[in-house]
Coordinates of C-alpha atoms in Angstrom, one line a residue:
M1 CA 10.8 87.1 -30.9
M2 CA 8.3 84.6 -32.0
R3 CA 6.7 84.4 -28.5
W4 CA 5.8 88.1 -28.6
T5 CA 4.6 87.8 -32.2
L6 CA 2.2 85.0 -31.2
L7 CA 1.1 86.9 -28.1
A8 CA 0.3 89.9 -30.2
A9 CA -1.6 87.8 -32.6
W10 CA -3.6 86.3 -29.8
L11 CA -4.4 89.7 -28.3
T12 CA -5.6 90.9 -31.7
L13 CA -7.7 87.8 -32.2
C14 CA -9.2 88.2 -28.8
L15 CA -10.1 91.8 -29.5
V16 CA -11.7 91.0 -32.8
V17 CA -13.7 88.0 -31.6
S18 CA -14.5 89.3 -28.1
P19 CA -13.8 92.9 -27.3
G20 CA -14.4 92.1 -23.6
C21 CA -11.7 89.3 -23.6
G22 CA -8.9 89.4 -21.1
I23 CA -6.1 87.1 -19.7
S24 CA -7.8 85.1 -17.0
D25 CA -6.6 84.0 -13.7
N26 CA -6.7 80.3 -12.7
S27 CA -10.5 80.6 -12.4
G28 CA -10.9 81.3 -16.1
R29 CA -12.8 84.6 -15.4
D30 CA -11.9 88.4 -15.4
D31 CA -13.7 91.7 -14.8
A32 CA -15.3 91.6 -18.2
G33 CA -17.1 88.3 -17.4
A34 CA -16.7 84.6 -18.4
V35 CA -14.2 83.5 -20.9
E36 CA -15.0 80.1 -22.5
D37 CA -11.4 79.1 -23.0
A38 CA -8.6 81.7 -22.5
G39 CA -6.0 79.1 -23.4
R40 CA -7.3 78.1 -26.8
V41 CA -6.1 79.6 -30.1
M42 CA -8.2 78.9 -33.2
D43 CA -6.3 78.9 -36.4
S44 CA -8.0 77.9 -39.7
G45 CA -10.2 75.5 -37.8
S46 CA -7.6 74.0 -35.5
V47 CA -7.4 74.3 -31.7
V48 CA -4.1 74.3 -29.9
D49 CA -3.8 74.1 -26.1
L50 CA -1.7 76.7 -24.3
D51 CA -0.6 76.8 -20.8
P52 CA -2.2 79.8 -19.1
A53 CA 0.6 79.9 -16.6
D54 CA 3.1 80.2 -19.4
V55 CA 1.8 81.3 -22.7
G56 CA 5.3 80.7 -24.1
G57 CA 7.0 77.4 -24.3
I58 CA 7.5 77.5 -28.0
E59 CA 10.7 75.7 -29.1
D60 CA 10.7 76.8 -32.6
A61 CA 8.6 78.7 -35.1
G62 CA 6.4 75.7 -36.0
T63 CA 6.0 73.7 -32.7
V64 CA 3.8 74.1 -29.7
V65 CA 4.7 71.9 -26.6
D66 CA 1.7 70.1 -25.0
A67 CA 2.9 70.8 -21.4
G68 CA -0.5 69.7 -19.9
S69 CA -0.3 65.9 -20.9
P70 CA 0.5 63.3 -18.1
P71 CA 3.9 61.5 -18.4
P72 CA 3.9 58.1 -20.2
P73 CA 3.4 54.9 -18.1
P74 CA 6.5 52.8 -17.2
A75 CA 7.9 50.6 -19.9
I76 CA 8.9 46.9 -19.2
T77 CA 11.4 46.0 -21.9
R78 CA 12.6 42.7 -20.3
F79 CA 11.0 40.1 -17.9
L80 CA 12.2 36.5 -18.0
A81 CA 12.9 33.5 -15.8
T82 CA 16.0 31.3 -16.2
P83 CA 15.5 28.4 -16.4
S84 CA 11.8 28.4 -17.4
Q85 CA 11.3 24.7 -16.3
I86 CA 12.6 23.2 -13.0
E87 CA 12.1 20.3 -10.7
R88 CA 10.5 20.9 -7.3
G89 CA 12.9 22.4 -4.9
Q90 CA 15.1 24.0 -7.5
G91 CA 15.5 27.8 -8.0
V92 CA 15.2 30.2 -10.9
V93 CA 16.5 33.8 -11.5
L94 CA 14.0 36.4 -12.5
E95 CA 15.4 39.3 -14.5
W96 CA 13.8 42.5 -15.6
E97 CA 14.4 45.9 -17.2
V98 CA 12.0 48.7 -16.5
A99 CA 12.0 52.4 -17.5
A100 CA 10.1 55.4 -15.9
A101 CA 9.1 53.4 -12.8
T102 CA 9.2 54.5 -9.2
E103 CA 8.3 51.0 -7.8
V104 CA 8.6 47.4 -9.0
R105 CA 6.4 44.7 -7.4
I106 CA 6.5 40.9 -8.1
E107 CA 3.7 38.5 -7.2
P108 CA 3.0 36.0 -5.9
D109 CA 4.2 36.9 -2.5
L110 CA 7.6 38.5 -3.5
G111 CA 6.6 42.1 -2.9
V112 CA 8.6 45.2 -3.8
A113 CA 11.8 44.3 -5.7
T114 CA 14.9 46.4 -6.2
G115 CA 17.7 46.0 -8.7
S116 CA 17.2 44.1 -11.9
S117 CA 17.2 40.4 -10.8
L118 CA 16.1 38.1 -8.0
S119 CA 16.6 34.4 -7.2
V120 CA 13.4 32.6 -6.3
W121 CA 12.2 29.1 -5.5
P122 CA 8.7 28.5 -7.0
S123 CA 7.7 25.8 -4.5
V124 CA 8.5 28.0 -1.5
T125 CA 7.3 31.5 -0.8
T126 CA 9.9 34.1 -0.2
T127 CA 8.1 35.9 2.7
Y128 CA 6.8 33.1 4.8
F129 CA 8.7 30.1 3.5
S130 CA 5.6 28.0 3.4
V131 CA 5.3 25.1 1.0
W132 CA 3.5 25.8 -2.3
P133 CA 2.0 23.1 -4.5
S134 CA 4.5 21.7 -7.0
V135 CA 2.7 23.1 -10.1
T136 CA 3.3 25.6 -12.8
T137 CA 3.9 29.1 -11.2
T138 CA 3.2 32.4 -13.0
Y139 CA 5.0 35.5 -11.8
R140 CA 3.5 38.9 -12.4
L141 CA 5.7 42.0 -12.5
T142 CA 3.9 45.4 -11.9
A143 CA 5.9 48.6 -12.6
R144 CA 4.4 51.8 -11.2
G145 CA 5.3 55.4 -11.9
E146 CA 3.9 58.9 -12.3
G147 CA 2.4 57.9 -15.6
G148 CA 0.5 54.9 -14.2
S149 CA 1.4 51.2 -14.2
T150 CA 2.4 48.4 -16.6
T151 CA 2.4 44.6 -16.0
A152 CA 4.2 41.7 -17.5
T153 CA 4.2 37.9 -16.6
V154 CA 6.5 35.0 -16.9
T155 CA 5.7 31.4 -16.3
V156 CA 7.9 28.7 -14.6
V157 CA 6.9 25.1 -15.0
V158 CA 7.6 23.2 -11.8
T159 CA 7.8 19.4 -12.1
E160 CA 8.2 16.6 -9.6
P161 CA 11.8 15.2 -9.7
P162 CA 11.9 11.7 -10.9
P163 CA 11.7 9.4 -7.9
P164 CA 14.7 7.3 -7.2
A165 CA 14.8 3.7 -8.3
W166 CA 13.8 1.2 -5.6
A167 CA 16.4 -1.2 -4.4
S168 CA 16.0 -4.8 -5.4
M169 CA 15.3 -7.7 -3.0
S170 CA 18.3 -9.3 -1.3
W171 CA 19.1 -12.7 0.1
G172 CA 21.8 -14.0 2.3
N173 CA 22.8 -17.0 4.4
E174 CA 23.3 -15.7 7.9
L175 CA 23.5 -17.0 11.5
P176 CA 21.5 -14.8 13.8
D177 CA 21.7 -16.2 17.3
G178 CA 23.3 -19.3 15.8
Y179 CA 20.3 -20.2 13.7
N180 CA 21.4 -21.2 10.2
S181 CA 19.0 -19.1 8.2
D182 CA 18.1 -17.7 4.9
V183 CA 17.5 -13.9 5.3
Y184 CA 15.3 -12.0 2.8
R185 CA 15.2 -8.2 2.7
W186 CA 12.8 -6.1 0.6
L187 CA 11.1 -2.7 0.5
D188 CA 7.4 -2.7 1.5
S189 CA 4.6 -0.5 0.3
K190 CA 6.1 2.5 2.1
G191 CA 9.5 1.9 0.7
E192 CA 10.7 0.8 4.1
Q193 CA 12.9 -2.3 4.6
R194 CA 11.4 -5.5 5.9
T195 CA 13.4 -8.5 6.9
A196 CA 12.4 -12.2 7.2
V197 CA 14.7 -14.7 8.8
L198 CA 13.8 -18.3 7.8
T199 CA 15.6 -21.0 9.8
R200 CA 16.8 -24.0 7.7
N201 CA 15.1 -27.3 8.5
D202 CA 17.9 -29.8 7.7
A203 CA 19.4 -29.9 11.2
R204 CA 18.4 -29.2 14.8
D205 CA 18.5 -25.5 15.6
P206 CA 19.9 -24.0 18.8
G207 CA 16.4 -23.9 20.3
G208 CA 16.0 -27.6 19.9
T209 CA 13.7 -27.8 16.9
H210 CA 14.3 -28.6 13.3
G211 CA 13.6 -25.2 12.0
G212 CA 11.6 -24.7 8.8
M213 CA 10.0 -21.6 10.4
L214 CA 10.2 -17.8 10.6
R215 CA 12.7 -17.1 13.3
R216 CA 12.6 -13.3 13.1
F217 CA 10.8 -10.5 11.4
R218 CA 11.6 -6.8 11.2
Y219 CA 9.4 -4.0 9.9
G220 CA 8.9 -0.2 10.2
S221 CA 11.5 2.5 10.4
G222 CA 13.0 5.0 12.8
A223 CA 11.5 5.0 16.3
K224 CA 8.7 2.8 15.0
A225 CA 10.9 -0.1 13.8
R226 CA 9.9 -3.4 15.4
V227 CA 11.8 -6.7 15.6
A228 CA 9.8 -9.8 16.5
T229 CA 11.8 -13.0 17.3
G230 CA 10.5 -16.5 18.2
T231 CA 9.8 -16.7 21.9
G232 CA 10.8 -20.3 22.6
A233 CA 7.5 -20.7 24.5
S234 CA 6.7 -24.3 25.5
S235 CA 3.6 -26.4 25.3
G236 CA 4.7 -29.2 27.7
A237 CA 7.9 -30.5 26.4
V238 CA 7.4 -28.9 23.0
K239 CA 9.1 -25.6 22.2
Y240 CA 8.3 -23.0 19.5
N241 CA 11.3 -20.9 18.5
G242 CA 9.5 -19.1 15.8
W243 CA 6.3 -19.0 13.7
G244 CA 5.2 -21.1 10.7
Y245 CA 5.5 -24.6 12.0
V246 CA 3.4 -27.4 10.6
V247 CA 1.2 -28.9 13.3
S248 CA -1.4 -31.5 12.9
H249 CA -3.3 -33.4 15.6
Y250 CA -4.1 -37.0 14.9
G251 CA -7.8 -37.3 15.6
S252 CA -10.4 -37.0 18.3
G253 CA -9.0 -38.0 21.7
N254 CA -5.5 -38.8 20.3
S255 CA -2.7 -36.8 22.0
L256 CA -0.1 -37.5 19.4
V257 CA 1.1 -34.5 17.4
A258 CA 2.8 -34.5 14.0
R259 CA 5.1 -31.4 14.0
S260 CA 7.5 -30.3 11.4
A261 CA 9.8 -29.2 14.3
D262 CA 10.4 -32.8 15.0
V263 CA 11.4 -33.9 11.5
T264 CA 14.4 -33.2 9.4
G265 CA 13.4 -31.8 6.0
Q266 CA 14.6 -30.1 2.9
Y267 CA 14.7 -26.4 1.9
R268 CA 15.3 -24.7 -1.5
Q269 CA 15.0 -21.4 -3.2
V270 CA 12.3 -21.7 -5.8
L271 CA 12.6 -18.1 -7.0
M272 CA 15.1 -15.3 -6.3
G273 CA 14.1 -12.5 -8.7
R274 CA 14.9 -8.9 -8.7
H275 CA 11.8 -8.0 -6.7
H276 CA 10.1 -11.4 -5.9
A277 CA 11.2 -14.5 -4.0
I278 CA 9.8 -17.9 -3.1
H279 CA 11.4 -20.0 -0.4
E280 CA 10.4 -23.6 0.2
F281 CA 10.5 -26.1 3.1
S282 CA 9.3 -29.7 2.8
W283 CA 9.0 -32.7 5.1
D284 CA 7.7 -36.2 5.1
L285 CA 5.3 -36.3 8.1
L286 CA 4.2 -39.7 9.2
F287 CA 0.6 -40.5 10.2
K288 CA -0.8 -43.8 11.4
D289 CA -3.3 -45.3 8.9
G290 CA -5.7 -46.1 11.8
T291 CA -6.1 -49.8 11.3
T292 CA -6.4 -51.8 14.5
Q293 CA -4.3 -54.7 13.2
D294 CA -0.8 -54.2 11.9
P295 CA -1.1 -50.3 11.8
K296 CA 1.2 -48.6 9.3
W297 CA 2.9 -45.3 9.1
V298 CA 1.8 -43.3 6.0
P299 CA 4.1 -40.5 4.8
V300 CA 2.3 -37.3 4.0
K301 CA 4.5 -35.0 1.8
T302 CA 4.1 -31.5 3.3
T303 CA 5.4 -28.5 1.4
V304 CA 5.4 -24.9 2.6
Q305 CA 6.4 -21.9 0.5
W306 CA 7.0 -18.3 1.6
F307 CA 6.4 -15.6 -1.0
F308 CA 7.9 -12.1 -0.6
A309 CA 7.5 -9.2 -3.0
T310 CA 8.8 -5.6 -3.3
G311 CA 6.0 -3.2 -2.6
R312 CA 4.1 -5.7 -0.5
D313 CA 4.0 -5.6 3.3
H314 CA 2.9 -9.1 4.2
P315 CA 4.4 -12.4 3.1
V316 CA 2.2 -15.3 1.8
Y317 CA 2.5 -18.6 3.6
A318 CA 1.3 -21.4 1.3
I319 CA 1.0 -25.1 2.2
T320 CA 0.1 -28.4 0.6
F321 CA -0.5 -31.7 2.4
D322 CA 0.1 -34.5 -0.2
S323 CA -1.5 -37.7 1.0
S324 CA -1.1 -39.6 -2.3
A325 CA 0.6 -42.4 -0.3
A326 CA -2.7 -43.1 1.5
L327 CA -4.6 -43.8 -1.8
P328 CA -7.1 -45.2 -2.5
Q329 CA -8.9 -45.3 0.8
G330 CA -7.2 -42.5 2.6
L331 CA -6.2 -42.3 6.3
S332 CA -8.5 -44.0 8.8
T333 CA -7.5 -41.5 11.5
Q334 CA -8.6 -37.9 11.1
P335 CA -5.7 -35.5 11.3
D336 CA -6.5 -31.8 11.5
S337 CA -4.3 -28.8 10.8
R338 CA -3.2 -26.0 13.0
T339 CA -0.7 -24.8 10.4
P340 CA 0.9 -22.2 10.4
Y341 CA 1.6 -22.4 14.1
G342 CA 4.0 -20.8 16.5
D343 CA 5.1 -18.1 18.9
I344 CA 6.8 -14.9 17.8
A345 CA 7.1 -11.7 19.8
W346 CA 4.7 -9.7 17.6
D347 CA 4.7 -7.0 20.2
G348 CA 8.4 -6.5 19.8
D349 CA 11.3 -8.2 21.4
G350 CA 11.4 -7.7 25.2
T351 CA 8.0 -6.0 25.4
L352 CA 6.0 -8.8 27.0
A353 CA 2.7 -6.8 26.5
T354 CA -0.6 -8.1 27.8
V355 CA -3.0 -9.4 25.1
D356 CA -5.9 -6.9 25.0
G357 CA -8.1 -8.9 22.7
V358 CA -8.6 -11.5 20.0
K359 CA -10.6 -11.6 16.8
W360 CA -11.3 -14.2 14.1
G361 CA -13.6 -14.7 11.2
D362 CA -15.1 -17.8 9.5
K363 CA -18.7 -17.5 8.4
Y364 CA -19.2 -14.9 11.1
Q365 CA -16.9 -12.4 12.9
F366 CA -15.9 -13.0 16.5
Y367 CA -14.4 -10.3 18.7
T368 CA -13.8 -9.7 22.4
R369 CA -15.5 -6.7 24.0
D370 CA -13.6 -6.3 27.2
E371 CA -9.9 -5.3 27.5
P372 CA -7.5 -6.7 28.5
L373 CA -8.4 -10.2 27.5
T374 CA -9.3 -12.7 30.2
P375 CA -11.5 -15.8 30.2
A376 CA -14.2 -13.5 31.7
S377 CA -14.2 -11.2 28.6
R378 CA -17.5 -10.7 26.9
W379 CA -17.7 -11.3 23.1
D380 CA -19.7 -10.9 20.0
Y381 CA -20.2 -13.4 17.1
K382 CA -23.1 -11.9 15.2
T383 CA -21.7 -10.2 12.1
R384 CA -21.4 -12.1 8.8
N385 CA -17.9 -12.5 7.4
E386 CA -16.3 -13.1 4.0
V387 CA -12.6 -13.7 4.2
P388 CA -11.3 -16.0 7.1
Y389 CA -8.8 -14.5 9.5
A390 CA -7.5 -14.8 13.1
S391 CA -5.7 -12.2 15.1
A392 CA -4.5 -11.1 18.6
Y393 CA -3.6 -7.6 19.6
S394 CA -2.2 -5.4 22.3
R395 CA -3.5 -1.9 22.3
T396 CA -1.0 -0.8 25.0
A397 CA 1.9 -1.9 22.8
D398 CA 0.1 -0.9 19.6
A399 CA 0.9 -4.2 18.1
E400 CA -1.1 -7.0 16.4
M401 CA -0.5 -10.2 14.5
G402 CA -3.0 -11.8 12.2
I403 CA -3.5 -14.6 9.7
V404 CA -5.6 -13.7 6.6
Q405 CA -6.6 -16.3 4.0
T406 CA -6.2 -15.5 0.3
L407 CA -9.6 -16.9 -0.5
S408 CA -13.1 -16.4 1.0
W409 CA -14.7 -18.7 3.5
V410 CA -17.0 -20.1 0.9
Q411 CA -14.1 -20.8 -1.5
H412 CA -12.0 -22.5 1.2
N413 CA -13.6 -23.6 4.5
T414 CA -11.5 -22.9 7.6
G415 CA -12.0 -23.2 11.3
G416 CA -12.5 -26.1 13.7
S417 CA -14.4 -27.6 16.6
W418 CA -18.1 -26.8 17.4
L419 CA -18.4 -23.2 18.3
N420 CA -20.5 -22.6 15.1
N421 CA -23.7 -23.2 17.1
N422 CA -23.0 -19.7 18.5
W423 CA -23.0 -18.0 15.1
G424 CA -25.3 -14.9 15.4
K425 CA -24.9 -14.8 19.2
D426 CA -22.9 -13.1 21.9
S427 CA -21.6 -13.9 25.3
E428 CA -25.0 -13.0 26.9
T429 CA -26.9 -15.4 24.6
Q430 CA -24.3 -18.1 24.0
I431 CA -25.1 -21.8 23.8
D432 CA -23.1 -24.5 25.7
S433 CA -21.0 -22.1 27.7
D434 CA -18.1 -23.5 29.8
T435 CA -19.9 -23.5 33.1
A436 CA -17.5 -26.0 34.7
D437 CA -14.5 -23.5 34.4
K438 CA -16.8 -20.5 34.7
W439 CA -15.5 -18.9 31.5
V440 CA -17.5 -16.3 29.7
M441 CA -15.2 -16.8 26.7
P442 CA -15.7 -20.0 24.7
A443 CA -14.0 -23.1 26.3
N444 CA -10.3 -23.2 25.3
W445 CA -10.8 -26.4 23.3
N446 CA -13.6 -25.0 21.2
W447 CA -11.9 -22.0 19.5
P448 CA -12.0 -22.4 15.7
Y449 CA -8.5 -21.0 15.5
Q450 CA -5.8 -21.6 18.1
L451 CA -4.6 -18.5 19.7
C452 CA -3.6 -17.9 23.4
Q453 CA -6.5 -19.7 25.0
F454 CA -4.5 -22.6 26.5
E455 CA -2.2 -20.1 28.2
M456 CA -5.1 -18.3 30.0
N457 CA -6.4 -18.9 33.5
L458 CA -9.6 -17.7 35.0
D459 CA -9.7 -13.9 35.7
Q460 CA -6.1 -13.6 34.7
T461 CA -4.5 -11.8 31.7
T462 CA -1.9 -13.3 29.4
T463 CA 1.2 -12.3 27.6
S464 CA 1.2 -15.4 25.4
K465 CA 2.0 -14.6 21.7
R466 CA 0.6 -17.9 20.3
V467 CA -1.1 -17.4 16.9
A468 CA -2.1 -20.3 14.7
W469 CA -4.6 -21.3 12.1
G470 CA -7.3 -24.0 12.4
L471 CA -9.0 -26.7 10.2
M472 CA -11.4 -29.5 11.1
S473 CA -10.4 -33.1 11.9
G474 CA -10.1 -35.0 8.7
S475 CA -8.6 -32.0 6.8
V476 CA -5.5 -34.1 6.1
G477 CA -5.6 -37.4 4.1
R478 CA -9.4 -38.1 4.1
A479 CA -11.6 -38.8 1.2
S480 CA -14.3 -36.7 2.8
Y481 CA -14.6 -34.7 6.0
W482 CA -17.0 -32.1 7.4
G483 CA -16.0 -28.5 7.1
Y484 CA -16.4 -26.1 9.9
G485 CA -20.1 -25.3 10.4
Y486 CA -21.1 -28.9 9.3
E487 CA -22.8 -27.4 6.2
Q488 CA -20.7 -29.2 3.5
Q489 CA -18.3 -32.1 3.2
W490 CA -14.9 -31.6 1.6
S491 CA -12.1 -33.9 0.4
S492 CA -8.5 -33.7 1.5
L493 CA -7.3 -36.7 -0.6
P494 CA -4.9 -36.7 -2.3
Y495 CA -4.2 -32.9 -1.7
H496 CA -5.2 -30.2 0.7
S497 CA -3.8 -26.8 -0.1
Y498 CA -4.4 -23.3 1.2
S499 CA -2.6 -20.0 1.6
V500 CA -2.6 -17.2 4.1
F501 CA -1.0 -13.8 4.6
M502 CA 1.1 -13.4 7.7
V503 CA 0.3 -9.9 9.0
L504 CA 2.3 -7.9 11.6
G505 CA 1.4 -4.3 12.3
R506 CA -0.3 -1.9 14.6
P507 CA -4.0 -1.8 15.6
S508 CA -3.8 2.0 15.5
E509 CA -3.2 1.7 11.7
G510 CA -5.8 -1.1 11.3
T511 CA -3.2 -3.4 9.7
V512 CA -5.1 -6.7 9.9
Q513 CA -8.4 -5.1 8.7
A514 CA -6.5 -3.4 5.8
Q515 CA -5.3 -6.8 4.6
L516 CA -8.7 -8.3 4.9
T517 CA -10.1 -5.5 2.8
E518 CA -7.4 -6.0 0.2
V519 CA -8.2 -9.7 -0.2
E520 CA -12.0 -8.9 -0.4
R521 CA -11.3 -6.4 -3.2
A522 CA -8.9 -8.6 -5.1
L523 CA -11.5 -11.4 -5.2
K524 CA -14.0 -8.9 -6.8
A525 CA -11.7 -7.5 -9.4
Q526 CA -12.7 -8.2 -13.0
P527 CA -10.0 -9.4 -15.4
F528 CA -10.0 -9.1 -19.2
A529 CA -7.4 -9.7 -21.9
S530 CA -7.4 -8.2 -25.4
R531 CA -4.0 -9.8 -26.1
G532 CA -2.9 -12.9 -24.3
Q533 CA -5.5 -14.5 -22.0
V534 CA -6.9 -14.6 -18.5
V535 CA -5.8 -17.8 -16.7
A536 CA -8.7 -19.6 -15.2
Y537 CA -7.1 -23.0 -14.5
G538 CA -4.0 -24.0 -12.7
P539 CA -2.5 -26.0 -9.8
G540 CA -4.5 -25.9 -6.7
G541 CA -1.5 -25.1 -4.5
V542 CA 2.2 -25.3 -4.1
A543 CA 4.1 -28.5 -5.1
R544 CA 1.2 -29.7 -7.3
S545 CA 1.2 -30.7 -10.9
D546 CA -2.6 -31.1 -11.2
S547 CA -4.8 -28.4 -12.8
G548 CA -8.2 -27.3 -11.5
K549 CA -10.5 -24.4 -12.0
Y550 CA -9.6 -21.3 -10.0
A551 CA -12.2 -20.0 -7.6
V552 CA -12.0 -16.7 -9.3
P553 CA -10.8 -16.6 -13.0
G554 CA -7.6 -14.6 -13.3
Y555 CA -6.9 -14.8 -9.5
N556 CA -4.2 -17.2 -8.3
G557 CA -5.1 -18.0 -4.7
T558 CA -1.8 -19.7 -4.0
Y559 CA 0.1 -16.4 -4.0
G560 CA -2.8 -13.9 -3.9
V561 CA -1.9 -12.5 -7.4
H562 CA -3.7 -11.8 -10.7
E563 CA -2.7 -14.2 -13.4
F564 CA -2.6 -13.9 -17.1
K565 CA -0.9 -15.6 -20.1
A566 CA 1.1 -13.9 -22.8
D567 CA 0.7 -14.6 -26.5
T568 CA 3.2 -16.5 -28.7
E569 CA 5.3 -13.3 -29.2
G570 CA 5.5 -12.6 -25.5
G571 CA 3.0 -9.7 -25.8
F572 CA 0.0 -9.1 -23.6
S573 CA -2.6 -6.4 -23.1
V574 CA -4.7 -7.2 -20.0
S575 CA -7.2 -5.2 -18.1
L576 CA -8.3 -5.3 -14.5
N577 CA -11.3 -3.5 -13.2
A578 CA -11.1 -2.9 -9.4
A579 CA -14.9 -3.3 -9.1
G580 CA -14.8 -4.0 -5.4
G581 CA -12.6 -1.1 -4.5
A582 CA -9.1 0.2 -5.0
L583 CA -6.2 -2.3 -4.9
H584 CA -2.9 -1.3 -3.3
N585 CA 0.2 -2.3 -5.3
P586 CA -1.5 -5.3 -7.1
I587 CA 0.8 -8.1 -8.3
F588 CA 0.4 -9.6 -11.8
L589 CA 1.8 -13.0 -12.8
I590 CA 2.3 -13.4 -16.5
R591 CA 3.0 -16.9 -17.9
D592 CA 4.6 -18.0 -21.2
M593 CA 7.1 -15.2 -21.3
N594 CA 10.1 -16.2 -23.3
A595 CA 11.9 -13.0 -22.5
P596 CA 11.8 -10.3 -19.9
L597 CA 9.5 -7.3 -20.3
S598 CA 10.4 -5.1 -23.2
R599 CA 8.1 -2.1 -23.0
L600 CA 5.5 -2.1 -20.2
T601 CA 2.7 0.5 -20.4
L602 CA -0.3 1.4 -18.3
D603 CA -3.2 2.9 -20.3
G604 CA -0.6 3.7 -23.1
V605 CA 1.9 5.5 -20.8
V606 CA 5.3 3.9 -20.6
L607 CA 6.2 2.8 -17.1
R608 CA 9.6 3.1 -15.5
A609 CA 11.2 -0.1 -14.1
D610 CA 12.1 -0.1 -10.4
V611 CA 10.0 3.1 -10.0
D612 CA 6.5 2.6 -11.4
Y613 CA 6.7 -1.2 -11.3
F614 CA 8.9 -3.9 -9.9
A615 CA 9.5 -7.0 -12.1
S616 CA 11.2 -10.3 -11.7
Y617 CA 11.7 -12.6 -14.7
D618 CA 12.0 -16.4 -14.0
D619 CA 13.7 -18.0 -17.0
A620 CA 13.2 -21.5 -15.6
T621 CA 9.4 -21.2 -15.7
K622 CA 9.1 -18.5 -18.3
Q623 CA 7.1 -16.3 -16.0
V624 CA 7.3 -12.6 -15.0
W625 CA 6.1 -11.2 -11.7
I626 CA 5.1 -7.6 -11.7
T627 CA 4.2 -5.4 -8.7
L628 CA 2.5 -2.2 -9.8
N629 CA 3.6 0.7 -7.6
R630 CA 0.3 2.5 -7.5
E631 CA -3.2 2.6 -6.1
W632 CA -5.3 0.8 -8.7
S633 CA -8.7 2.4 -8.8
G634 CA -11.3 1.5 -11.5
G635 CA -10.3 -0.1 -14.8
H636 CA -6.8 0.1 -16.4
T637 CA -4.9 -1.8 -19.1
L638 CA -1.4 -3.2 -18.6
S639 CA 0.5 -4.0 -21.8
N640 CA 3.8 -5.4 -23.0
L641 CA 4.0 -5.0 -26.8
P642 CA 7.4 -6.1 -28.0
S643 CA 6.4 -5.7 -31.7
G644 CA 4.6 -2.3 -31.1
P645 CA 5.9 1.2 -31.8

């Protein structure tokens, strides 16, 4: 046999090379001494390993088996994911084929796997079912066996599913509580529905006024949804069944009041776009001209527009007093404005929450320091202010209502009466306090904005939901009048226009302050146009055909939007640098658009209609309104290039 032949050869070689050689035990030594390598055979310069435990193991005459080598590592012949790209929340199947493995382990977080396939969800871990970021996930398979380990990887791309398209704005003629109303519904910045019910002003409403106001407003969702309806609160014989009435007092010492609630007017829908709407009320209010002999009634055309937009929380209330009929000399009396004015249950229908505090801003910020609000509440009026506002809040109901102007106090003066001599002071250092009524708060007739002061009694709280604006005597129909603070004279002839945001929300969320910040930042944004142009001139308010210089180029203060003009082909490429801070869902108004948007891009990336932006095309005015569904930080370029690639 060949085994014995080789063994004999080996013994002969051993005797020739080393006469003391012997077959060693496992220690490699015998009685004759050390053997360097009892398992090695040298043949013509080659060395072949032999197993000392079994010198045989020869399969054929020319082959020696290397029985001392470790087994080979496992082999991974297949590892794949199907599909290799998914949307967040979808699953994939991992499949593998492995040879010579005693264990298969898959990471991340899947652990030991059996079989040859496994269903997984890349955005959720298998073991703990915790949420993973929706990003690319790489799986690593490790096969272990007696011969070691082998690894392989496979990658699954996880993308966000395309968001659903936002519903368009809707309108309907409805009769809530018998009030003949135009009802607008839209989705706000959170994608939650808001509803505004505007009562028509062409007839007396069930509450005894002539409408032309916001009867009801709904916002929020789920358990936090809140419905605010006009309270019907009275001021003497006068009732307020909602909010947004036009109210103007006739002049110092004159108790007559011009109110839109007492006058039949007209209404119309100026714009009903896919995502933007403008609703208009108008009246001819009558003012005495002030002459002592043969006094005349002078009509003042008053127009109010409400502006709603998808992606925006708070409507714009814009008003123009047109006193052209009083030209050339103007009115001799000095009407003021408390518009918009009214009572609406901003704490939610049926809540009747106590008012915990009031705030307002003109050149300075005023706020009460003691809660709940009473005439004995201390206050502070020491901090400088930029954008005018007025608000009342209830912390117990977590509700607040505010009015925020679209322009700064310097750009449009607001406020009334004489409390400005307390700018920079507080209740402890105030001037001309109301010692007669023992109020710590300013005397009720001396608040720059009318809130709930006339419904308060000494040392008593109030549940009054009165919220109104305020302008000086002479702000309607006068060639010149002093603005609040008596620092500058202004003209209200032939027009006086201004716009404010109506804000309803929650003090826990800082709703009024957030809108103030938004306006401040919008006024500091820097516009530029490489195609088309920045609009710097336009009407100074609603229902006006004149053209004047905007307070901020590219900013339309009537609606609180950024305004540009397309070129002759309907193309534009406009930039806006949010230099004052990030803008939330900014609105662009593009003029001279002969057709709807064709291909809107942001920084070169194509945007999706009803998802990335919300647009309304007005064929009558050749304008397009665009709400960007994004937080606009820094500088970006918005383009519509119909002739581009």
